[in-house]
Amino acid sequence: MQNNQHNPFGIKMSKKPLTKNIVTLTALVIAFAVMLVLSEAGILSRHMRSMLVPVCINIILAVSLNLLVGFLGELTLGHAGFMSVGAYAGCLFSIAMKEILPMAIRFPLAMLVGGLVAAVFGVIIGIPVLRLHGDYLAIVTLAFGEIIRSVIINLEFTGGAAGLKGTPQDSTFVIAFIVVMITLILIINLVNSRHGRAIMAIRDNRIAAEASGINVTYFRMLAFVMAAFFAGVAGVLYGHNLSILTAGTFDYNKSIELLVIVVLGGMGSIRGSIVSAIIITLLPEVLRDLADYRMLIYALVLIIMMLLNASPRFAAVKAQFSPAALKAAAAAKKAAKEGNANE
Amino acid sequence: MSKLVPLPSKALVPERDADKFPILDVRHLGIDFGGLTAVDDFNFTMGRTEIGGLIGPNGAGKTTVFNLLTNVYRPTRGSILLDGVDTLGMSTHQVNKLGIARTFQNIRLFTNMSVLDNVKVGLHNSTKSNLFASVTHGPAFHKAERKAKERALELLSVFHMEDLADAQAGSLPYGAQRRLEIVRALATEPGIMLLDEPAAGMNPSETAELMENIRKIRDTFQIAIMLIEHDMSLVMGICEGIAVLNYGKIIAKGTPDEIKSNPAVIEAYLGKKEE
Ligand SMILES: Nc1ncnc2c1ncn2[C@@H]1O[C@H](COP(=O)(O)OP(=O)(O)OP(=O)(O)O)[C@@H](O)[C@H]1O
Ligand SMILES: [Mg+2]
């Protein structure tokens, strides 16, 4: 349907999200196939090859964080905390089962364990935290991430500050990509469902959502737990990609990095999160010299994006160049041309 | 509206029913905000298919009554029986499930979502798909979604808004936003619907159309409707029973004709005549 053609009142038509997401997923599969071929053919440098799994991990993290920041509309700064809980749970499971289970069974189970443990933490943290909104929620989740990190460093069975060794290195690009696809399909489905609508309704107007019969506490918790689950799974992939797992990597810098990815890609845009995760993960590696300034660049990106998103003029420009608008403009041009030809 | 099938409403009594078991029975309701008594000794009953009006000067406590009825506030005194059930201590979404829906004086739509999705949120509790169905999108999910979409379009057709289904709710003109709020409330299958100044910001012809539609909704869905309005032509035109609130207290109750000629009401609205 060409909605834009008879639209004199400036009414914005919302995009068809499902077709858009099918395009995104297809593009992702193609990109995966190309990278796989390049990697197998030995064309990719060793360094680039080592980036493939981290890119997948960051996509999972970014999309799951977007569920909270973009779809539920709550700023949380503890995503790295859920990732670390999942990573340790999954790695400890794999270490214990190393001799007992074959990799094909052990690794999927490890991911499930990591995801579920992170989800349980999501519930435990969620009960007190979900009474809070806005700045308060951001601060408390930030503190949660830091507490998790210090607890892990001070425990013995996690390897303490020295780190956890002996995890089988099961993460491969193919497995990581499969997990990315499963995550994306589940989250995209969720967003385009009765449950997703409830979550977005809470974001847009909590009071109206409640008056429409939505159990706000349940759906906030659901979003929180789902996001924690996928962050945990990503953590397991991460832990099985390294020879040693240290808690230090899951500090607030990691949470901020993920937030930058989500904000840069656009809150509530899954495609944006994917593209942005790829760029932000690869950028520091490509621009090695800039690595020292990474946090500075992140801060700048956050500030600029927040300012741009708050500006109505930028929104207008963006709308003007949206695919729907471009299509409408092209159609109008074509119609005008035909009109001329007929004269 | 021809193809619109009435909801399996909680109020199935087709004939007029002032003497039937009331959908809403409010007794001695009151609330204090700190030292301020916003509502006091509020008594009100609504028949199953009645259109009732709540009027009064600015700050009289009308919206506060709606907030009490929908459990946004917890009353300091009194009780609310919704369809015979005491709603004390329930949460807002629970009383909605029990059969009370509302619109807001300052419009509260899900502005970033489409018109259709706004109505589908209203259909939330009648759309039967569980979390597993929602993340897997199996056949049962698609069936439930199709049904929800059909129903949503049907409900939008009450106000001839089907063509706007894909529009972003926040970008609609003011009048359409007010109408969408009513459709969303209707979608929750209420036994009683509370409308807080539904005609605010509408021009006279829009208001006249709204009046017709409110009556039509009552007739089709066989529900009770209680509305707050400052537009007296609307209130007097469609309400069967009216309560007048002033400083949180009901100062008059009755039919439109009784209210129009009630000296206490005239005084509340115009101030004391004799100086
Ligand atoms: N949450 C609250 N806390 C404190 N005071 C409140 C609260 N809600 C309402 N009030 C007060 O209660 C009184 C009644 O307000 P209410 O909004 O119910 O009036 P109203 O009759 O709807 O007026 P209007 O016609 O202007 O909408 C006002 O004095 C208002 O300031
Ligand atoms: Mg009011």
XYZ file of C-alpha atoms and ligand atoms in Angstrom:
650
model
C 0.000 0.000 0.000
C 1.287 3.463 -0.869
C 0.270 5.227 2.259
C 2.184 8.381 1.629
C 0.341 9.407 -1.499
C -2.919 10.541 -0.010
C -1.770 11.960 3.239
C -2.517 15.635 3.437
C -2.610 15.926 7.235
C 1.001 15.145 8.020
C -0.045 11.856 9.565
C 2.944 9.577 9.880
C 2.526 6.048 8.681
C 4.343 3.450 10.719
C 6.577 1.046 8.860
C 5.794 -2.604 8.421
C 8.266 -4.036 10.910
C 8.160 -7.680 9.882
C 9.144 -7.275 6.236
C 11.858 -4.901 7.362
C 13.224 -7.516 9.716
C 13.173 -10.247 7.084
C 15.360 -8.006 4.919
C 17.712 -7.492 7.870
C 17.981 -11.200 8.620
C 18.584 -12.058 4.958
C 21.319 -9.446 4.698
C 22.883 -10.870 7.834
C 22.890 -14.409 6.437
C 24.541 -13.185 3.242
C 27.169 -11.271 5.227
C 27.781 -14.398 7.283
C 28.208 -16.579 4.192
C 30.659 -14.115 2.654
C 32.714 -13.859 5.831
C 32.724 -17.628 6.226
C 33.976 -18.157 2.673
C 36.612 -15.453 3.054
C 37.708 -16.920 6.337
C 37.853 -20.520 5.092
C 39.681 -19.453 1.945
C 42.321 -17.826 4.099
C 41.695 -14.383 2.647
C 40.790 -12.849 5.996
C 43.730 -11.925 8.171
C 44.159 -13.845 11.398
C 43.295 -10.675 13.230
C 40.050 -10.135 11.340
C 39.153 -13.779 11.869
C 39.529 -13.335 15.590
C 36.945 -10.525 15.446
C 34.130 -12.623 13.992
C 32.949 -14.190 17.267
C 33.200 -10.925 19.280
C 31.041 -9.201 16.662
C 28.397 -11.904 17.073
C 28.564 -11.589 20.865
C 28.108 -7.834 20.730
C 25.129 -8.178 18.393
C 23.405 -10.441 20.923
C 24.256 -8.073 23.766
C 23.143 -4.981 21.887
C 19.850 -6.404 20.694
C 18.999 -7.726 24.151
C 19.916 -4.403 25.762
C 17.742 -2.671 23.181
C 14.819 -4.670 24.511
C 15.240 -2.704 27.755
C 16.444 0.654 26.532
C 14.545 0.911 23.257
C 11.414 -1.160 23.728
C 10.750 -0.965 27.458
C 12.203 2.527 27.599
C 14.318 2.003 30.703
C 17.951 2.973 30.906
C 19.946 0.167 32.472
C 23.697 0.176 32.980
C 24.217 -3.334 34.330
C 24.141 -5.400 31.167
C 27.754 -6.470 31.554
C 26.792 -7.828 34.967
C 24.302 -10.270 33.453
C 26.860 -11.150 30.811
C 29.446 -12.011 33.447
C 27.045 -14.107 35.531
C 26.153 -16.085 32.411
C 29.770 -16.407 31.371
C 30.900 -17.826 34.718
C 27.916 -20.158 35.063
C 28.373 -21.502 31.532
C 32.146 -21.862 31.825
C 31.976 -23.615 35.195
C 29.406 -25.984 33.726
C 31.612 -26.759 30.734
C 34.672 -27.306 32.909
C 32.736 -29.735 35.109
C 31.291 -31.588 32.118
C 34.405 -31.515 29.965
C 35.105 -35.237 30.310
C 31.488 -36.324 30.645
C 29.611 -34.762 27.733
C 30.609 -34.350 24.101
C 30.955 -30.774 22.896
C 27.814 -30.903 20.721
C 25.688 -31.461 23.809
C 27.822 -29.689 26.378
C 28.055 -26.321 24.674
C 24.349 -25.776 23.975
C 23.645 -26.876 27.540
C 26.294 -24.473 28.830
C 24.586 -21.641 26.977
C 21.240 -22.631 28.416
C 22.729 -22.794 31.913
C 24.435 -19.422 31.493
C 21.257 -17.845 30.127
C 19.081 -19.282 32.869
C 21.422 -18.305 35.698
C 21.563 -14.769 34.300
C 17.755 -14.792 34.045
C 17.483 -15.888 37.685
C 19.742 -12.968 38.598
C 17.424 -10.844 36.479
C 14.517 -11.871 38.698
C 16.468 -11.427 41.940
C 17.708 -7.990 40.949
C 14.429 -7.134 39.233
C 12.237 -7.474 42.305
C 13.727 -4.504 44.161
C 14.959 -2.629 41.095
C 11.794 -2.584 39.021
C 10.030 -0.277 41.435
C 12.437 2.348 40.209
C 12.356 4.360 37.005
C 14.663 6.545 34.995
C 17.831 7.804 36.654
C 17.293 5.687 39.755
C 17.066 2.486 37.756
C 20.180 3.441 35.791
C 22.185 4.049 38.947
C 21.038 0.913 40.742
C 21.747 -1.335 37.743
C 25.160 0.285 37.410
C 25.846 -0.549 41.043
C 24.590 -4.097 40.491
C 27.117 -4.643 37.697
C 29.940 -3.421 39.888
C 28.857 -5.547 42.851
C 28.730 -8.681 40.699
C 32.235 -7.938 39.479
C 33.704 -7.494 42.937
C 31.944 -10.607 44.226
C 33.344 -12.702 41.380
C 36.856 -11.371 41.991
C 36.633 -12.309 45.668
C 35.202 -15.792 45.232
C 37.402 -18.832 44.996
C 35.528 -21.101 42.596
C 35.436 -18.351 39.976
C 39.202 -18.199 39.905
C 39.200 -14.844 41.708
C 41.262 -12.012 40.311
C 43.557 -14.402 38.471
C 40.685 -15.534 36.295
C 39.008 -18.794 35.370
C 41.083 -21.193 33.307
C 40.335 -24.465 31.602
C 37.131 -23.620 29.744
C 37.006 -25.589 26.473
C 37.255 -23.162 23.574
C 34.054 -24.199 21.905
C 32.976 -20.869 20.406
C 33.246 -20.835 16.655
C 31.984 -18.308 14.150
C 29.352 -20.748 12.882
C 28.000 -21.520 16.347
C 28.076 -17.855 17.362
C 26.199 -16.925 14.213
C 23.542 -19.570 14.809
C 23.030 -18.175 18.301
C 22.778 -14.665 16.838
C 20.065 -15.803 14.445
C 18.102 -17.608 17.154
C 18.352 -14.565 19.423
C 17.252 -12.197 16.682
C 14.313 -14.332 15.628
C 13.093 -14.752 19.204
C 13.453 -11.066 20.051
C 11.956 -9.854 16.782
C 9.047 -12.239 17.288
C 8.584 -11.055 20.844
C 8.584 -7.419 19.829
C 5.940 -8.109 17.183
C 3.573 -9.907 19.496
C 1.017 -9.256 22.198
C 3.856 -9.333 24.716
C 5.974 -6.893 22.734
C 3.066 -4.526 22.332
C 2.527 -4.577 26.084
C 6.203 -3.727 26.655
C 6.114 -0.841 24.177
C 2.814 0.396 25.591
C 4.482 0.654 29.003
C 7.278 2.670 27.403
C 4.882 5.069 25.694
C 2.496 5.554 28.591
C 2.633 3.474 31.712
C -0.608 4.789 33.192
C -2.571 4.160 30.010
C -1.032 0.698 29.695
C -2.171 -0.148 33.191
C -5.641 1.214 32.497
C -5.757 -0.976 29.376
C -5.390 -4.072 31.528
C -1.645 -4.605 31.252
C 0.148 -5.954 34.289
C 2.993 -3.474 34.174
C 5.117 -5.183 36.826
C 4.943 -8.519 35.015
C 5.902 -7.130 31.630
C 8.727 -4.976 32.949
C 10.045 -8.056 34.694
C 9.620 -10.114 31.537
C 11.674 -7.657 29.483
C 14.305 -7.540 32.202
C 14.561 -11.329 32.470
C 14.629 -11.883 28.697
C 17.376 -9.297 28.295
C 19.343 -10.895 31.130
C 18.931 -14.347 29.586
C 20.394 -13.339 26.229
C 23.163 -11.343 27.892
C 23.990 -14.522 29.814
C 24.082 -16.572 26.619
C 26.382 -13.997 25.045
C 28.565 -14.272 28.131
C 28.863 -18.035 27.657
C 29.945 -17.537 24.042
C 32.466 -14.996 25.284
C 33.836 -17.306 27.975
C 34.275 -20.161 25.521
C 36.139 -17.931 23.125
C 39.008 -17.203 25.516
C 41.534 -19.312 27.334
C 41.045 -17.299 30.496
C 37.996 -15.511 31.852
C 38.553 -12.493 34.098
C 35.868 -10.476 35.852
C 37.633 -7.228 35.054
C 36.340 -7.258 31.492
C 32.756 -6.961 32.704
C 33.056 -3.537 34.275
C 30.848 -0.525 33.649
C 32.951 0.366 30.612
C 31.510 -2.703 28.927
C 27.960 -1.690 29.893
C 28.583 1.815 28.558
C 30.010 0.414 25.335
C 26.823 -1.613 24.860
C 24.705 1.427 25.598
C 26.656 3.387 22.988
C 25.949 0.644 20.454
C 22.217 0.766 21.173
C 21.990 4.548 21.165
C 24.059 4.861 18.003
C 21.935 2.270 16.214
C 18.748 3.921 17.349
C 16.659 2.966 20.358
C 14.017 0.481 19.388
C 15.715 -0.349 16.082
C 16.938 -3.918 15.873
C 18.590 -3.414 12.519
C 20.316 -0.336 13.905
C 21.637 -2.298 16.874
C 23.087 -4.956 14.573
C 24.822 -2.515 12.249
C 26.059 -0.440 15.135
C 27.357 -3.508 16.999
C 29.383 -4.513 13.949
C 30.826 -1.030 13.487
C 31.644 -0.345 17.132
C 33.271 -3.753 17.568
C 35.432 -3.485 14.484
C 36.247 0.222 14.642
C 38.791 0.173 17.469
C 40.523 -2.774 15.836
C 40.655 -1.118 12.446
C 41.751 2.197 13.898
C 44.334 0.832 16.284
C 45.790 4.254 17.007
C 42.474 5.462 18.321
C 42.088 2.602 20.779
C 43.343 4.773 23.626
C 40.626 7.307 22.971
C 37.852 4.727 22.833
C 35.968 5.868 25.925
C 36.312 9.479 24.854
C 34.840 8.656 21.462
C 32.009 6.700 23.089
C 31.172 9.648 25.300
C 31.135 11.966 22.308
C 28.964 9.579 20.310
C 26.484 9.365 23.197
C 26.290 13.132 23.579
C 25.919 13.770 19.862
C 23.287 11.076 19.383
C 21.276 12.262 22.382
C 21.368 15.840 21.105
C 20.437 14.785 17.581
C 17.609 12.559 18.754
C 16.213 15.370 20.857
C 16.224 17.716 17.887
C 13.015 17.914 15.856
C 14.907 19.200 12.845
C 17.100 16.096 12.747
C 13.988 13.930 13.021
C 12.511 15.773 10.052
C 15.670 15.275 7.989
C 15.755 11.611 8.962
C 12.107 11.161 8.003
C 12.803 12.829 4.687
C 15.452 10.255 3.867
C 13.602 7.246 5.214
C 13.005 4.493 2.640
C 9.257 5.117 2.730
C 9.690 8.831 2.040
C 12.196 8.202 -0.742
C 9.818 5.726 -2.337
C 6.980 8.224 -2.140
C 9.169 10.946 -3.645
C 10.188 8.636 -6.491
C 6.556 7.724 -7.114
C 5.593 11.404 -7.177
C 8.406 12.150 -9.628
C 7.343 9.308 -11.870
C 3.728 10.462 -11.751
C 4.795 13.994 -12.668
C 6.855 12.682 -15.578
C 3.974 10.625 -16.897
C 1.747 13.662 -16.521
C 4.171 15.671 -18.679
C 4.358 12.924 -21.265
C 0.603 12.869 -21.560
C 0.358 16.578 -22.294
C -21.103 0.043 11.701
C -23.270 -2.607 10.153
C -20.773 -5.436 10.376
C -19.936 -4.662 13.971
C -20.871 -7.547 16.222
C -21.423 -6.593 19.842
C -18.907 -7.852 22.333
C -19.782 -10.677 24.670
C -20.344 -7.929 27.155
C -20.558 -8.348 30.865
C -23.836 -6.494 30.572
C -26.142 -8.610 28.513
C -29.416 -7.097 29.632
C -30.994 -5.661 26.514
C -33.873 -3.781 28.114
C -33.364 -0.650 30.178
C -32.179 -1.634 33.545
C -32.164 1.083 36.122
C -33.723 -1.369 38.523
C -31.338 -4.231 37.717
C -28.197 -5.029 39.620
C -26.027 -1.938 39.047
C -22.708 -2.207 37.209
C -21.231 0.362 39.541
C -22.199 1.077 43.121
C -20.102 3.675 44.908
C -20.671 4.297 48.591
C -19.376 7.123 50.749
C -16.236 7.374 48.683
C -13.669 9.918 49.794
C -10.001 10.786 49.503
C -7.736 13.268 51.231
C -4.471 14.534 49.804
C -2.622 15.658 52.890
C -4.910 18.267 54.373
C -7.029 18.645 51.234
C -10.253 16.660 50.989
C -10.518 16.232 47.222
C -13.592 13.981 47.272
C -15.967 13.355 50.132
C -19.056 11.199 50.713
C -19.455 10.404 47.028
C -22.457 8.117 46.429
C -23.342 7.006 42.934
C -24.838 4.043 41.120
C -24.794 3.281 37.426
C -27.255 1.023 35.638
C -25.945 -1.562 33.219
C -26.666 0.453 30.097
C -26.934 3.909 31.544
C -25.191 7.017 30.308
C -24.272 9.078 33.345
C -22.669 12.475 33.637
C -20.335 13.945 36.192
C -20.098 17.706 36.040
C -18.768 20.498 38.173
C -16.447 23.505 38.121
C -12.689 23.174 37.599
C -10.966 21.462 40.472
C -14.222 20.022 41.807
C -12.716 16.534 42.007
C -14.208 14.897 38.901
C -10.985 13.399 37.544
C -10.097 12.331 41.066
C -13.328 10.302 41.155
C -12.244 8.518 37.943
C -8.817 7.877 39.431
C -10.497 6.376 42.482
C -12.807 4.208 40.390
C -9.863 2.831 38.412
C -7.733 2.332 41.540
C -5.082 4.825 40.489
C -5.672 6.245 43.953
C -6.588 4.291 47.037
C -9.644 5.801 48.720
C -9.344 7.187 52.219
C -12.970 6.255 52.909
C -15.828 4.367 51.326
C -16.176 1.495 48.910
C -16.546 0.778 45.216
C -18.572 -2.202 44.020
C -17.868 -2.981 40.388
C -20.323 -5.546 39.104
C -20.885 -6.457 42.739
C -17.204 -6.917 43.540
C -15.443 -4.700 46.058
C -12.345 -3.446 44.240
C -10.474 -2.204 47.292
C -6.779 -3.062 47.104
C -6.861 -4.210 43.483
C -4.464 -2.763 40.972
C -5.525 -0.704 37.978
C -5.042 -3.524 35.483
C -7.091 -5.866 37.644
C -10.086 -3.545 37.799
C -9.803 -3.132 34.044
C -10.118 -6.896 33.657
C -13.089 -6.748 35.980
C -14.806 -4.446 33.518
C -13.916 -0.771 33.906
C -12.158 1.146 31.140
C -11.380 4.809 30.812
C -10.007 7.654 28.750
C -7.898 10.521 30.048
C -8.459 14.258 30.266
C -4.941 14.860 28.943
C -4.825 12.269 26.165
C -2.644 9.264 26.924
C -2.032 7.275 23.775
C 0.866 4.991 22.935
C 2.190 7.733 20.713
C 5.000 5.848 18.977
C 2.823 2.892 18.101
C 0.399 2.569 15.215
C -3.311 3.230 15.621
C -3.948 -0.477 15.101
C -1.437 -1.458 17.768
C -2.996 0.979 20.216
C -6.287 -0.845 19.833
C -4.539 -4.217 19.970
C -3.083 -3.219 23.335
C -6.664 -2.691 24.428
C -7.350 -6.229 23.214
C -4.402 -7.505 25.265
C -6.416 -9.624 27.681
C -8.723 -11.078 25.067
C -5.854 -12.002 22.718
C -4.974 -15.508 23.692
C -1.334 -16.177 22.988
C 1.160 -17.111 25.650
C 4.825 -16.185 25.837
C 5.931 -19.286 23.948
C 3.557 -18.499 21.091
C 4.755 -14.898 21.096
C 8.424 -15.791 20.617
C 7.856 -18.650 18.172
C 5.026 -17.242 16.015
C 3.401 -20.603 15.386
C 0.003 -21.153 13.723
C -1.937 -20.484 16.932
C -0.150 -17.152 17.255
C -1.078 -16.095 13.738
C -4.668 -17.088 14.313
C -4.854 -15.017 17.498
C -3.190 -12.065 15.776
C -5.538 -12.242 12.826
C -8.497 -12.270 15.151
C -7.110 -9.318 17.105
C -6.542 -7.356 13.923
C -10.040 -8.056 12.638
C -11.560 -7.037 15.932
C -9.398 -3.911 16.134
C -10.458 -2.798 12.656
C -14.063 -3.504 13.522
C -13.785 -1.357 16.629
C -12.021 1.416 14.699
C -14.925 1.405 12.257
C -17.153 2.763 15.032
C -15.436 6.084 14.346
C -14.654 5.363 10.679
C -10.959 5.187 11.513
C -10.054 1.938 9.714
C -8.080 3.841 7.081
C -5.873 5.301 9.784
C -4.905 1.890 11.151
C -1.278 2.190 10.039
C -0.855 5.794 11.138
C 1.359 6.585 14.083
C -0.984 7.396 16.960
C 0.954 10.460 18.096
C 0.704 12.077 14.674
C -3.102 12.033 14.531
C -5.089 15.252 14.780
C -6.422 16.033 18.226
C -9.996 14.897 17.667
C -8.887 11.586 16.185
C -6.624 11.006 19.181
C -9.587 11.430 21.518
C -11.630 9.016 19.442
C -8.789 6.485 19.371
C -8.650 6.580 23.161
C -12.318 5.649 23.274
C -11.760 2.785 20.823
C -8.857 1.501 22.882
C -10.950 1.614 26.047
C -13.780 -0.169 24.260
C -11.363 -2.879 23.142
C -10.830 -3.975 26.736
C -14.459 -5.196 26.744
C -15.619 -3.063 29.640
C -18.952 -3.250 31.390
C -18.585 0.457 32.114
C -16.524 3.066 30.328
C -15.375 6.328 31.935
C -14.771 9.226 29.554
C -12.890 12.226 30.945
C -13.863 15.261 28.869
C -14.196 13.389 25.568
C -15.249 16.509 23.662
C -12.464 18.766 24.929
C -10.821 20.519 22.007
C -13.471 19.383 19.512
C -15.440 21.753 17.334
C -19.281 21.781 17.547
C -19.806 19.443 14.606
C -17.239 16.973 15.961
C -18.935 17.192 19.350
C -22.344 16.475 17.832
C -20.913 13.456 16.008
C -19.244 12.258 19.203
C -22.574 12.493 21.015
C -24.196 10.303 18.406
C -21.353 7.818 18.625
C -21.427 7.596 22.408
C -25.100 6.723 22.218
C -24.416 4.262 19.404
C -21.668 2.583 21.446
C -23.997 2.188 24.395
C -26.710 0.697 22.196
C -24.392 -1.658 20.316
C -22.251 -2.852 23.177
C -24.872 -2.620 25.886
C -22.472 -1.019 28.348
C -22.685 1.788 30.839
C -20.887 5.035 30.074
C -20.022 7.700 32.593
C -18.618 10.932 31.309
C -17.090 14.112 32.629
C -17.814 17.073 30.394
C -17.797 20.827 30.469
C -19.826 21.002 27.245
C -23.347 21.319 28.656
C -25.103 20.652 25.351
C -23.395 17.257 25.221
C -24.070 16.401 28.848
C -27.685 17.493 28.797
C -28.152 15.872 25.396
C -27.090 12.328 26.181
C -26.854 11.767 29.915
C -29.737 10.055 31.636
C -28.486 10.738 35.114
C -26.173 13.539 36.218
C -24.257 14.213 39.392
C -22.877 17.659 40.111
C -19.686 17.887 42.084
C -18.426 20.989 43.856
C -15.459 21.087 46.209
C -15.414 17.285 46.214
C -19.027 16.906 47.314
C -22.104 15.976 45.302
C -24.384 19.001 45.460
C -27.094 17.673 43.151
C -28.169 14.476 41.450
C -30.915 13.917 38.928
C -32.113 13.977 35.341
C -30.830 16.714 33.012
C -34.031 18.714 33.482
C -33.793 18.499 37.252
C -30.152 19.547 37.161
C -30.786 22.480 34.838
C -33.303 24.015 37.206
C -31.506 23.196 40.453
C -30.599 26.427 42.265
C -27.563 24.869 43.998
C -26.130 23.937 40.589
C -26.748 27.342 39.126
C -25.061 28.883 42.112
C -22.033 26.581 41.864
C -21.572 27.429 38.211
C -22.434 31.099 38.166
C -21.679 32.130 41.702
C -24.323 33.660 43.970
C -26.801 35.654 41.897
C -27.843 38.152 44.553
C -25.028 40.388 45.722
N -2.426 13.457 43.325
C -2.901 14.575 43.902
N -2.252 15.117 44.950
C -2.706 16.239 45.521
N -3.810 16.881 45.138
C -4.517 16.407 44.106
C -4.099 15.215 43.420
N -4.978 14.955 42.427
C -5.907 15.929 42.483
N -5.634 16.798 43.480
C -6.444 17.958 43.842
O -7.783 17.560 43.937
C -8.646 18.572 43.471
C -9.555 18.020 42.402
O -8.817 17.805 41.205
P -9.446 17.132 39.934
O -8.366 16.979 38.939
O -10.171 15.910 40.327
O -10.476 18.220 39.431
P -11.452 18.193 38.196
O -12.820 18.297 38.719
O -11.145 17.047 37.313
O -11.081 19.565 37.466
P -10.968 19.927 35.923
O -12.349 20.265 35.475
O -10.089 21.124 35.912
O -10.386 18.760 35.239
C -7.764 19.707 42.984
O -7.683 20.667 44.007
C -6.426 19.043 42.776
O -5.381 19.942 42.979
Mg -10.412 16.779 35.446
